[in-house]
XYZ file of C-alpha atoms in Angstrom:
666
model
C -0.103 0.070 0.358
C 1.573 3.295 -1.213
C 1.816 6.822 0.467
C -0.104 9.464 -1.062
C 2.062 11.614 0.172
C 5.481 9.752 -1.610
C 4.012 10.577 -4.663
C 2.717 14.040 -4.133
C 3.297 16.483 -7.103
C 5.417 18.934 -6.058
C 3.636 22.973 -5.335
C 2.772 24.767 -7.998
C 3.900 21.674 -10.336
C 0.456 21.368 -11.303
C -0.630 24.031 -14.092
C -4.503 26.053 -13.484
C -6.429 25.178 -16.316
C -8.668 21.938 -17.561
C -7.422 18.916 -18.200
C -7.186 15.208 -17.374
C -5.569 13.070 -15.048
C -3.833 9.312 -14.721
C -3.441 7.738 -11.326
C -1.293 4.662 -12.356
C -0.545 1.680 -10.053
C 2.973 0.349 -9.024
C 2.548 -2.024 -12.847
C 2.468 1.308 -14.614
C -1.529 0.062 -15.414
C -3.151 2.727 -14.977
C -5.815 2.804 -12.295
C -8.390 5.663 -13.367
C -8.814 8.239 -15.241
C -10.930 11.791 -14.681
C -11.385 15.489 -15.647
C -11.235 18.717 -13.887
C -12.427 22.663 -15.495
C -9.055 22.935 -12.979
C -6.047 20.496 -12.063
C -4.431 21.802 -9.392
C -7.599 22.330 -7.707
C -9.035 18.742 -8.364
C -5.838 16.838 -7.854
C -4.887 19.317 -3.967
C -8.015 17.053 -3.160
C -6.588 13.505 -3.765
C -3.660 14.739 -1.081
C -5.161 16.024 1.875
C -5.074 13.647 5.164
C -6.460 9.518 3.581
C -8.491 9.399 7.713
C -10.454 12.722 5.623
C -11.173 11.038 2.262
C -14.521 8.474 0.898
C -13.416 5.707 1.355
C -13.491 4.206 -2.136
C -10.894 6.779 -3.309
C -8.633 6.379 0.461
C -8.267 2.416 -1.348
C -7.299 3.648 -4.529
C -4.999 7.102 -4.060
C -3.613 4.281 -1.717
C -2.921 1.816 -4.285
C -1.694 4.362 -6.920
C 1.518 4.743 -7.104
C 2.116 7.859 -9.176
C -0.453 10.306 -10.911
C 0.029 12.806 -14.001
C -2.221 14.508 -16.146
C -2.559 15.884 -19.780
C -3.710 19.758 -20.085
C -6.812 20.643 -22.749
C -8.214 23.872 -24.101
C -11.625 23.331 -23.332
C -14.017 21.311 -20.551
C -15.718 19.628 -23.753
C -11.726 18.679 -25.211
C -11.193 17.378 -21.225
C -14.670 15.232 -22.168
C -13.382 13.580 -25.133
C -9.778 12.720 -23.828
C -11.805 11.634 -20.469
C -14.074 9.285 -23.007
C -11.025 8.109 -24.895
C -8.767 6.952 -21.666
C -11.440 5.338 -20.494
C -11.752 2.883 -22.636
C -8.273 2.289 -24.058
C -7.504 1.797 -20.507
C -9.995 0.157 -18.719
C -8.808 1.268 -15.734
C -9.993 -0.253 -12.704
C -11.533 2.161 -9.818
C -14.239 3.950 -12.593
C -16.953 3.276 -12.597
C -18.194 1.050 -16.058
C -21.225 0.055 -16.609
C -22.272 -3.489 -17.733
C -21.428 -3.265 -21.625
C -25.276 -3.578 -24.161
C -23.871 -5.840 -26.812
C -26.723 -8.696 -25.839
C -29.667 -6.886 -26.393
C -31.160 -7.299 -29.844
C -31.810 -4.409 -31.954
C -34.095 -4.484 -35.591
C -31.272 -3.580 -38.605
C -31.643 -3.396 -42.241
C -28.523 -3.505 -44.077
C -29.002 -0.693 -46.612
C -24.525 -1.446 -47.133
C -26.043 -4.284 -49.060
C -27.578 -4.131 -53.087
C -30.325 -5.694 -51.756
C -31.116 -4.588 -48.032
C -32.137 -7.300 -45.507
C -34.382 -6.659 -42.678
C -32.721 -9.021 -39.212
C -32.252 -9.057 -35.795
C -28.328 -8.277 -34.892
C -27.307 -7.604 -31.766
C -22.710 -6.418 -31.040
C -21.853 -3.340 -31.842
C -23.278 -1.384 -35.156
C -21.974 -1.281 -39.069
C -21.897 0.969 -40.969
C -24.163 1.725 -43.494
C -26.761 -0.399 -41.523
C -29.896 0.948 -40.014
C -30.504 0.341 -36.615
C -33.642 0.208 -34.489
C -34.243 -0.122 -30.532
C -32.894 -1.970 -28.969
C -35.420 -3.991 -27.589
C -35.959 -6.560 -24.509
C -36.117 -9.454 -26.567
C -35.348 -10.195 -29.863
C -39.310 -12.581 -30.622
C -41.185 -8.811 -30.001
C -38.844 -7.532 -33.011
C -39.471 -10.566 -34.770
C -43.997 -10.302 -34.524
C -43.603 -6.204 -34.899
C -40.896 -8.269 -39.066
C -43.640 -10.125 -38.994
C -46.234 -7.879 -39.694
C -44.613 -4.983 -41.481
C -43.860 -7.383 -43.774
C -47.163 -7.347 -44.866
C -46.850 -3.854 -45.775
C -43.058 -3.380 -46.564
C -41.762 -7.402 -48.137
C -38.771 -6.530 -47.662
C -36.041 -9.612 -47.953
C -35.428 -10.957 -44.472
C -33.209 -13.950 -45.599
C -29.786 -15.108 -45.286
C -27.165 -14.320 -48.265
C -26.301 -17.364 -48.776
C -30.475 -18.889 -48.803
C -31.024 -15.198 -51.382
C -28.010 -17.516 -53.398
C -29.938 -20.402 -53.902
C -32.705 -18.693 -55.006
C -31.897 -17.123 -57.479
C -29.337 -19.736 -59.217
C -32.601 -22.349 -59.253
C -35.494 -18.586 -60.536
C -37.814 -19.836 -57.845
C -37.998 -17.995 -53.775
C -38.477 -18.987 -50.600
C -41.964 -19.270 -48.492
C -42.234 -15.945 -48.247
C -41.936 -15.005 -52.020
C -45.001 -16.474 -52.616
C -47.431 -15.323 -49.318
C -46.665 -11.605 -49.985
C -44.008 -11.095 -47.447
C -40.769 -10.510 -49.795
C -41.040 -9.081 -52.708
C -38.643 -11.568 -54.005
C -36.450 -9.527 -55.549
C -33.511 -13.727 -56.153
C -35.517 -13.906 -58.799
C -36.280 -9.987 -60.342
C -39.485 -10.230 -58.980
C -38.867 -6.508 -58.491
C -35.341 -4.322 -59.500
C -32.873 -3.384 -57.124
C -34.607 0.460 -56.556
C -37.344 -0.614 -56.291
C -36.676 -2.920 -53.489
C -34.158 -0.440 -52.017
C -36.829 1.962 -51.944
C -39.626 -0.649 -49.842
C -36.273 -0.908 -46.743
C -36.998 3.194 -47.288
C -40.359 3.252 -46.803
C -40.399 0.516 -43.952
C -37.148 2.648 -42.176
C -38.836 5.372 -42.306
C -41.923 3.802 -40.885
C -40.154 2.306 -37.634
C -38.117 5.761 -37.478
C -41.703 7.615 -36.621
C -42.711 8.744 -39.881
C -46.239 6.617 -39.145
C -49.180 9.547 -40.128
C -47.978 10.309 -43.487
C -47.879 7.497 -44.552
C -51.250 5.778 -43.235
C -52.871 8.675 -44.612
C -51.670 7.560 -47.956
C -52.198 4.310 -47.982
C -55.606 5.346 -46.076
C -56.713 7.468 -49.470
C -55.205 5.473 -52.004
C -58.567 2.572 -50.432
C -61.098 4.846 -50.480
C -59.427 6.014 -54.395
C -59.891 2.025 -55.009
C -62.955 1.542 -53.737
C -64.257 4.436 -55.469
C -62.984 3.065 -58.524
C -64.678 -0.411 -58.007
C -61.612 -2.684 -57.314
C -62.823 -3.836 -54.078
C -59.486 -6.637 -54.436
C -56.737 -3.829 -53.855
C -59.129 -1.317 -51.772
C -59.646 -5.206 -49.327
C -55.939 -5.343 -49.831
C -55.176 -1.694 -48.564
C -57.657 -2.110 -45.427
C -55.505 -5.285 -44.571
C -52.527 -3.343 -44.623
C -53.577 -0.582 -43.001
C -54.851 -2.842 -40.020
C -51.413 -4.534 -40.073
C -49.449 -2.097 -39.372
C -51.785 0.013 -37.115
C -51.121 -3.172 -34.742
C -47.932 -2.765 -35.369
C -48.295 0.902 -33.565
C -50.205 -0.410 -30.898
C -46.869 -3.205 -29.737
C -45.739 1.056 -28.711
C -48.056 3.073 -27.226
C -47.999 6.301 -27.493
C -46.420 7.748 -24.522
C -45.565 12.024 -25.538
C -46.301 13.694 -28.638
C -46.142 12.369 -31.738
C -42.665 14.600 -32.303
C -40.565 13.918 -28.935
C -37.618 12.380 -29.788
C -35.702 11.824 -26.382
C -34.016 9.408 -24.195
C -34.924 9.648 -20.169
C -32.488 8.308 -18.162
C -33.489 6.698 -15.055
C -30.700 5.586 -11.945
C -31.323 3.335 -8.621
C -28.356 3.040 -6.141
C -27.069 2.477 -2.887
C -23.636 2.501 -1.199
C -22.177 0.055 -3.283
C -23.667 -0.270 -6.727
C -26.367 1.651 -9.478
C -28.388 0.974 -12.042
C -28.907 2.484 -15.320
C -32.539 2.288 -17.472
C -33.201 4.182 -20.200
C -35.841 4.703 -22.209
C -35.733 5.216 -25.813
C -38.605 7.327 -27.021
C -38.836 8.342 -30.978
C -42.315 9.532 -32.602
C -43.601 10.085 -29.152
C -43.871 6.140 -29.079
C -41.028 3.720 -26.655
C -38.845 2.461 -29.365
C -36.324 0.478 -27.330
C -35.561 0.385 -24.228
C -31.786 -0.999 -22.471
C -30.128 -1.215 -18.814
C -27.334 -1.634 -17.603
C -25.623 -2.466 -13.339
C -22.343 -1.297 -12.108
C -20.038 -1.826 -9.033
C -19.254 2.009 -7.414
C -15.785 0.924 -7.400
C -15.477 5.700 -7.253
C -16.774 7.924 -4.730
C -19.957 9.020 -7.147
C -23.351 10.619 -7.271
C -25.616 10.133 -9.029
C -24.493 13.490 -11.272
C -21.582 10.998 -11.947
C -23.354 7.821 -12.815
C -25.495 10.350 -15.062
C -22.727 11.614 -16.692
C -20.957 8.174 -16.702
C -24.574 6.796 -18.643
C -24.272 9.331 -21.609
C -20.531 9.257 -22.096
C -21.319 5.226 -22.410
C -24.303 5.697 -24.726
C -23.369 7.965 -27.008
C -19.838 8.081 -27.278
C -20.262 5.891 -29.970
C -23.261 7.482 -31.395
C -23.394 10.676 -34.636
C -26.185 11.501 -36.152
C -29.551 10.893 -35.812
C -28.881 8.380 -33.085
C -27.955 10.866 -30.500
C -31.743 12.445 -30.572
C -32.556 15.904 -29.571
C -33.580 16.019 -25.674
C -32.502 13.985 -22.803
C -33.078 13.650 -19.705
C -32.102 12.979 -17.137
C -32.745 12.788 -12.547
C -29.549 14.884 -12.402
C -28.133 17.401 -14.077
C -24.018 16.283 -14.519
C -21.808 18.745 -13.194
C -19.879 20.100 -17.051
C -23.731 20.829 -18.184
C -22.307 23.028 -20.394
C -19.571 21.173 -21.670
C -22.012 17.727 -21.991
C -24.674 19.328 -24.275
C -21.820 20.660 -26.608
C -20.051 17.243 -27.171
C -23.647 15.960 -27.838
C -24.381 18.486 -30.127
C -20.827 18.151 -32.036
C -21.992 14.456 -32.352
C -25.474 14.863 -33.432
C -24.625 17.512 -35.996
C -27.711 19.381 -34.406
C -28.467 21.302 -30.573
C -28.988 18.185 -28.007
C -31.478 20.079 -24.863
C -29.652 17.739 -21.507
C -32.085 18.502 -18.972
C -34.679 17.532 -15.901
C -38.049 16.948 -16.101
C -40.493 18.839 -14.466
C -44.270 18.775 -15.127
C -46.816 16.758 -16.702
C -46.288 13.021 -19.890
C -42.512 13.421 -19.483
C -41.691 13.886 -15.667
C -44.536 10.996 -15.895
C -42.899 8.907 -18.133
C -39.469 9.510 -15.991
C -40.592 7.992 -12.780
C -41.573 5.023 -14.752
C -37.726 4.693 -15.947
C -37.128 5.419 -12.057
C -39.131 2.832 -10.504
C -37.740 -0.022 -13.944
C -33.854 0.663 -13.047
C -35.406 -0.219 -9.081
C -36.670 -3.284 -10.324
C -33.797 -3.721 -11.564
C -31.603 -2.831 -9.036
C -33.241 -5.085 -6.482
C -33.330 -8.045 -9.520
C -29.729 -7.968 -9.477
C -28.907 -7.946 -5.581
C -31.539 -10.557 -5.856
C -29.021 -13.116 -8.727
C -25.742 -12.218 -7.566
C -26.075 -12.383 -3.348
C -25.802 -16.136 -3.784
C -24.131 -16.571 -6.295
C -21.394 -14.129 -5.354
C -21.171 -15.444 -1.741
C -20.771 -19.100 -2.787
C -17.604 -17.334 -4.865
C -16.075 -15.884 -1.270
C -16.911 -19.533 0.465
C -15.375 -20.710 -2.303
C -11.758 -18.974 -2.368
C -11.996 -18.578 1.417
C -12.346 -23.350 1.619
C -9.114 -22.819 -0.223
C -7.676 -20.676 0.986
C -7.732 -21.924 4.424
C -6.722 -25.282 3.157
C -4.172 -25.087 1.166
C -2.795 -22.437 4.258
C -2.104 -19.393 2.159
C -2.637 -15.603 3.665
C -4.670 -14.766 1.276
C -7.076 -16.008 -1.117
C -6.821 -16.230 -4.160
C -7.784 -13.150 -5.974
C -6.870 -14.518 -9.214
C -5.878 -18.412 -10.359
C -4.247 -19.506 -13.181
C -4.771 -23.663 -13.904
C -1.829 -25.282 -16.794
C -2.636 -28.489 -18.643
C -0.710 -30.898 -21.477
C -2.628 -32.700 -23.892
C -1.634 -34.973 -26.798
C -1.893 -37.893 -29.040
C -0.161 -40.759 -28.214
C 2.191 -38.803 -27.967
C 2.342 -36.491 -31.094
C 0.730 -32.714 -31.690
C 2.287 -31.562 -27.557
C 0.464 -29.041 -26.591
C -0.768 -26.599 -22.858
C -3.050 -24.359 -21.924
C -2.937 -21.806 -20.053
C -6.609 -20.525 -17.887
C -6.992 -17.241 -15.377
C -9.982 -17.384 -13.363
C -10.190 -14.054 -10.933
C -12.875 -13.985 -8.391
C -13.711 -16.587 -8.849
C -14.851 -16.346 -12.942
C -13.293 -17.406 -16.158
C -11.234 -14.643 -17.551
C -11.486 -15.788 -20.866
C -9.556 -12.585 -22.468
C -6.230 -14.017 -20.753
C -6.354 -17.900 -21.601
C -3.460 -18.789 -23.672
C -1.993 -21.444 -25.628
C 1.879 -23.145 -25.523
C 3.716 -25.490 -27.797
C 6.167 -27.407 -26.075
C 9.065 -26.921 -28.191
C 12.615 -27.696 -25.850
C 11.377 -31.691 -26.525
C 9.543 -34.097 -29.095
C 7.488 -36.772 -27.100
C 5.619 -37.381 -24.850
C 6.785 -35.917 -21.335
C 3.898 -34.778 -19.467
C 5.778 -33.930 -16.470
C 8.928 -32.023 -19.072
C 5.824 -29.903 -20.233
C 5.106 -29.232 -17.291
C 7.823 -27.174 -15.959
C 8.495 -25.805 -19.793
C 5.561 -24.551 -19.620
C 5.391 -22.793 -16.032
C 9.011 -21.664 -16.910
C 7.629 -19.469 -19.946
C 5.232 -17.912 -18.279
C 7.071 -16.806 -15.796
C 9.592 -15.533 -17.848
C 7.244 -13.307 -19.316
C 6.207 -12.241 -16.709
C 9.393 -11.441 -15.421
C 10.147 -10.241 -18.863
C 7.562 -7.665 -18.299
C 8.054 -6.155 -14.889
C 11.950 -5.621 -16.164
C 10.211 -3.150 -18.566
C 8.602 -1.438 -15.878
C 11.571 -1.577 -13.733
C 9.830 -3.355 -11.456
C 12.733 -6.221 -11.407
C 16.352 -5.821 -10.657
C 17.961 -6.278 -14.056
C 21.514 -7.548 -14.688
C 24.729 -5.778 -15.125
C 24.431 -3.817 -18.502
C 20.837 -4.463 -18.888
C 19.071 -1.644 -19.209
C 15.088 -1.997 -17.489
C 13.161 0.914 -20.149
C 9.551 1.652 -18.370
C 6.322 1.831 -20.207
C 4.371 4.695 -20.766
C 1.129 3.130 -22.334
C -0.835 1.684 -19.287
C -2.295 -0.688 -20.710
C -2.400 -4.675 -19.721
C 0.787 -6.799 -21.536
C -0.222 -10.863 -21.542
C 1.987 -11.541 -18.693
C 2.177 -9.602 -16.720
C -0.176 -9.967 -13.153
C 1.325 -12.728 -11.181
C -1.400 -14.873 -10.366
C -1.909 -15.824 -6.043
C -2.139 -19.761 -7.272
C -1.195 -22.044 -9.835
C -2.613 -25.746 -10.524
C -1.689 -27.661 -12.643
C -4.127 -30.813 -14.197
C -2.096 -34.263 -11.979
C -0.468 -35.083 -8.783
C 2.690 -35.374 -6.896
C 5.752 -34.560 -10.606
C 3.438 -31.835 -12.067
C 3.394 -29.677 -9.435
C 7.496 -30.493 -7.716
C 7.853 -29.488 -12.153
C 5.629 -26.473 -11.673
C 6.985 -25.102 -8.768
C 11.537 -26.429 -9.350
C 10.360 -23.853 -12.383
C 8.834 -20.739 -9.814
C 12.133 -21.771 -7.794
C 14.287 -21.571 -10.717
C 13.399 -18.129 -11.769
C 13.234 -16.758 -8.169
C 9.247 -16.567 -7.919
C 8.813 -17.259 -4.251
C 5.115 -15.843 -3.710
C 3.578 -18.003 -6.119
C 1.765 -20.699 -4.794
C 1.055 -23.829 -6.263
C -0.987 -26.935 -6.099
C -1.953 -29.406 -8.182
C -5.167 -31.653 -8.632
C -5.420 -35.432 -9.119
C -8.135 -36.698 -11.699
C -8.118 -39.729 -10.147
C -9.922 -39.181 -6.877
C -9.665 -35.246 -7.077
C -7.248 -34.991 -4.188
C -5.237 -31.353 -4.035
C -1.780 -32.056 -4.221
C 1.370 -29.877 -2.668
C 4.752 -29.582 -3.125
C 6.708 -31.263 -0.897
C 4.539 -33.342 0.740
C 3.294 -36.903 0.439
C -0.366 -37.004 1.278
C -2.412 -34.873 -0.440
C -5.057 -33.155 1.311
C -8.520 -34.043 1.136
C -10.512 -31.836 0.513
C -14.567 -32.982 1.559
C -16.869 -33.149 -1.324
C -19.100 -30.807 -0.526
C -16.561 -28.671 -0.065
C -17.519 -24.999 -2.282
C -13.739 -24.833 -2.447
C -13.135 -28.080 -4.625
C -16.221 -27.213 -7.128
C -13.709 -24.422 -7.745
C -10.413 -26.088 -8.446
C -12.459 -28.461 -10.148
C -13.905 -26.303 -12.551
C -10.870 -24.116 -13.169
C -9.093 -27.919 -13.840
C -12.443 -28.954 -16.040
C -11.673 -25.611 -19.106
C -7.669 -25.807 -18.941
C -8.504 -30.102 -19.379
C -11.176 -28.474 -22.786
C -9.047 -25.280 -23.674
C -6.350 -27.743 -24.408
C -8.058 -29.993 -26.363
C -9.122 -27.812 -28.260
C -5.899 -26.654 -29.331
C -4.563 -30.437 -29.252
C -7.138 -31.214 -31.869
C -7.428 -28.596 -34.387
C -3.066 -28.320 -34.449
C -3.979 -32.410 -35.386
C -6.138 -31.422 -37.925
C -4.975 -28.913 -39.722
C -1.411 -31.303 -39.758
C -4.086 -34.711 -41.026
C -5.567 -32.575 -44.254
C -1.807 -30.964 -44.924
C -0.432 -33.381 -48.391
C 2.665 -33.141 -50.157
C 1.122 -30.162 -52.350
C 1.307 -28.483 -49.389
C 5.306 -28.824 -50.420
C 5.171 -26.992 -53.261
C 6.497 -23.110 -52.880
C 4.441 -20.774 -54.389
C 0.903 -23.285 -54.864
C -1.984 -21.585 -54.168
C -5.368 -23.635 -53.316
C -6.688 -22.510 -56.484
C -3.993 -24.400 -57.910
C -3.816 -27.575 -56.022
C -7.491 -28.011 -57.247
C -6.982 -28.218 -60.363
C -4.665 -29.902 -60.615
C -6.680 -32.583 -58.535
C -9.967 -31.499 -60.449
C -8.018 -32.096 -64.042
C -5.946 -35.716 -62.586
C -8.496 -36.758 -60.529
C -6.681 -37.903 -57.293
C -3.112 -37.434 -56.080
C -2.324 -41.061 -56.798
C -2.521 -39.953 -60.668
C -1.457 -36.500 -60.014
C 1.837 -39.028 -59.035
C 1.779 -40.767 -62.139
C 1.719 -38.153 -65.230
C 4.061 -36.569 -66.571
C 5.657 -33.439 -65.931
C 4.595 -32.187 -69.661
C 0.955 -34.000 -69.329
C 1.501 -31.669 -65.497
C 1.684 -29.130 -67.720
C -1.487 -28.432 -70.157
C -3.113 -27.963 -66.627
C -4.305 -23.872 -67.039
C -2.296 -22.012 -64.768
C 0.217 -24.403 -64.309
C 3.658 -23.417 -66.747
C 6.626 -26.103 -65.968
C 8.769 -23.934 -63.439
C 6.313 -25.408 -61.409
C 5.351 -28.642 -63.107
C 8.392 -29.927 -62.441
C 7.945 -29.212 -58.600
C 5.135 -30.546 -58.616
C 6.361 -33.395 -59.922
C 9.514 -33.143 -57.467
C 7.890 -32.730 -54.394
C 5.259 -36.092 -55.105
C 8.617 -37.772 -55.717
C 9.551 -37.156 -52.338
C 6.603 -38.520 -50.398
C 6.050 -41.749 -49.739
C 2.738 -42.923 -50.654
C 0.691 -45.505 -48.111
C 1.347 -49.457 -48.784
C -1.770 -50.609 -50.829
C -5.449 -51.141 -48.954
C -6.817 -55.016 -48.650
C -9.323 -57.120 -48.633
C -8.628 -58.623 -45.141
C -11.675 -61.787 -46.603
C -10.045 -61.488 -49.609
C -6.949 -60.907 -49.659
C -7.802 -59.210 -52.074
C -5.482 -55.629 -52.869
C -7.516 -52.290 -53.331
C -7.384 -49.993 -55.834
C -7.771 -46.174 -54.554
C -9.475 -44.811 -57.477
C -10.731 -42.317 -55.118
C -10.548 -38.536 -56.018
C -8.291 -36.531 -52.778
C -9.292 -33.686 -50.496
C -10.838 -30.702 -52.895
C -7.761 -28.780 -51.389
C -4.961 -30.881 -52.804
C -4.203 -32.801 -49.641
C -4.089 -35.603 -47.673
C -2.928 -37.458 -45.033
C -0.567 -39.998 -46.131
C 3.315 -39.125 -46.759
């Protein structure tokens, strides 16, 4: 734990200007990013008596080991830079809302020749129109099903579209009138795009004009005694009205606004957002976050605005944003929102009328979301904490192992030997930290030697990262160059516990690897599959945890995940090796020419029997390439002939080789 006075800037060193500041820990990782109208006044608040600070702020300043800042011209620039740094460095003490990429949206792919309507999740793509997000995918599909009657836009995948175009027959939706069937030329690309644009206009809230036009066309058709057309238009109007009824009218028709509400307690906060377009609620989303920094409602609103609109532009930013409390830098935030939209944005608290009533509804949703989150998390968090405490007690650790790394070796009868490293933090898998290894120092099957190599390589990389940051004393003549980017490194963070899949030999190998590198602050244990016994270095008897132990269950999960990850890598590696063949060894011979050779001769066996002149007959194959192919096939030793064990007859292999030109025979 650092003393803040050890890195406090000198008096007068901090400028009295707007800017953004970063606190870093002893590993040079950025742990907090903030902005200020006056850097001097804001930073002075952090370096007062620690006892007088908010507990979370005190934890942050005692975890930090240095502070640095960047001066900017305006508060809007400070806001933009703060957002960029939070996205880049992911500081642990900043409020971070759980990402909402799981929320589905209705998307229209206007970037394609024939736009497609579909349910889409994940980050937004350029050229695609989005509506929502929605709470459930089925809500989108119900709305689309009603609207396809009026706007028969393509909804099929690229594969289905291509197949229908090839056979000249549309899919079922084309036959029942819910697709205009551009795949078979019933409409031109221009006509289909116009349909898609009408669909987007209607979803964007421009409904009144379109319904009036349809009603006018229906009356004109009836007057001209085109009763079938009039009936069809009547049904279209009914379908559109039913689609509109799914989104209740809550505000005036022309209102485009986002309403943001916050429910919070001392530890956590829930944010709910209602998206109102054309007076109707078109989407809803929400986040829950831990309050890892001392922040009030206004601060939570500011963080929510940055997360919500940081990647948005144009009409995705509404004309009006209604919030429960105005952030400290409201003018700067309003200007930032206006820059992203391209026109003025009103950021305010609703005072009366329909907007205030709707804000109360959004707030009730936020309260329910927070209560539900606490109910779900209570048992899970308690269980994980108990599991970590049981492991610490059983292994006699000083504290609960918040970061656990597990290693496993996988091979097939000594071939394709690989290893895996999986990471669990706070009892949860952290898949972005998983790593795979190929055994390099020897060939053959030796799990103990493999475990020693892998653990050595992992912690050698850790020591190299410490050397770069100056945490580890370099040998004489080696310079330690501090890195200043603050980004997480692949092997920069040590675990509190290393788990190996195996018994005494594997544990001893892992411990020996750590001792050779001088790493003495990482505990090691092994989990043997046979009796689920926990082995410790240098102990003749295992530690036996009760079968009902949450600690044993967590160790099993970690071990099984490492086993799964290692087997997956080993199978993929073996599959690639088995698919390779003699043609893969020919330099400069690409996939297309390999396929052309195999297709021309029918099999690799017949290609091997061909002369150089015959190989030259294949389009794209010159004499030099033909000579190289013939030489490669001559070097490859074909497998012995297959024999029918019942008759003793030799079976001729006349089957074509795989399309890639490869074969597993050598």
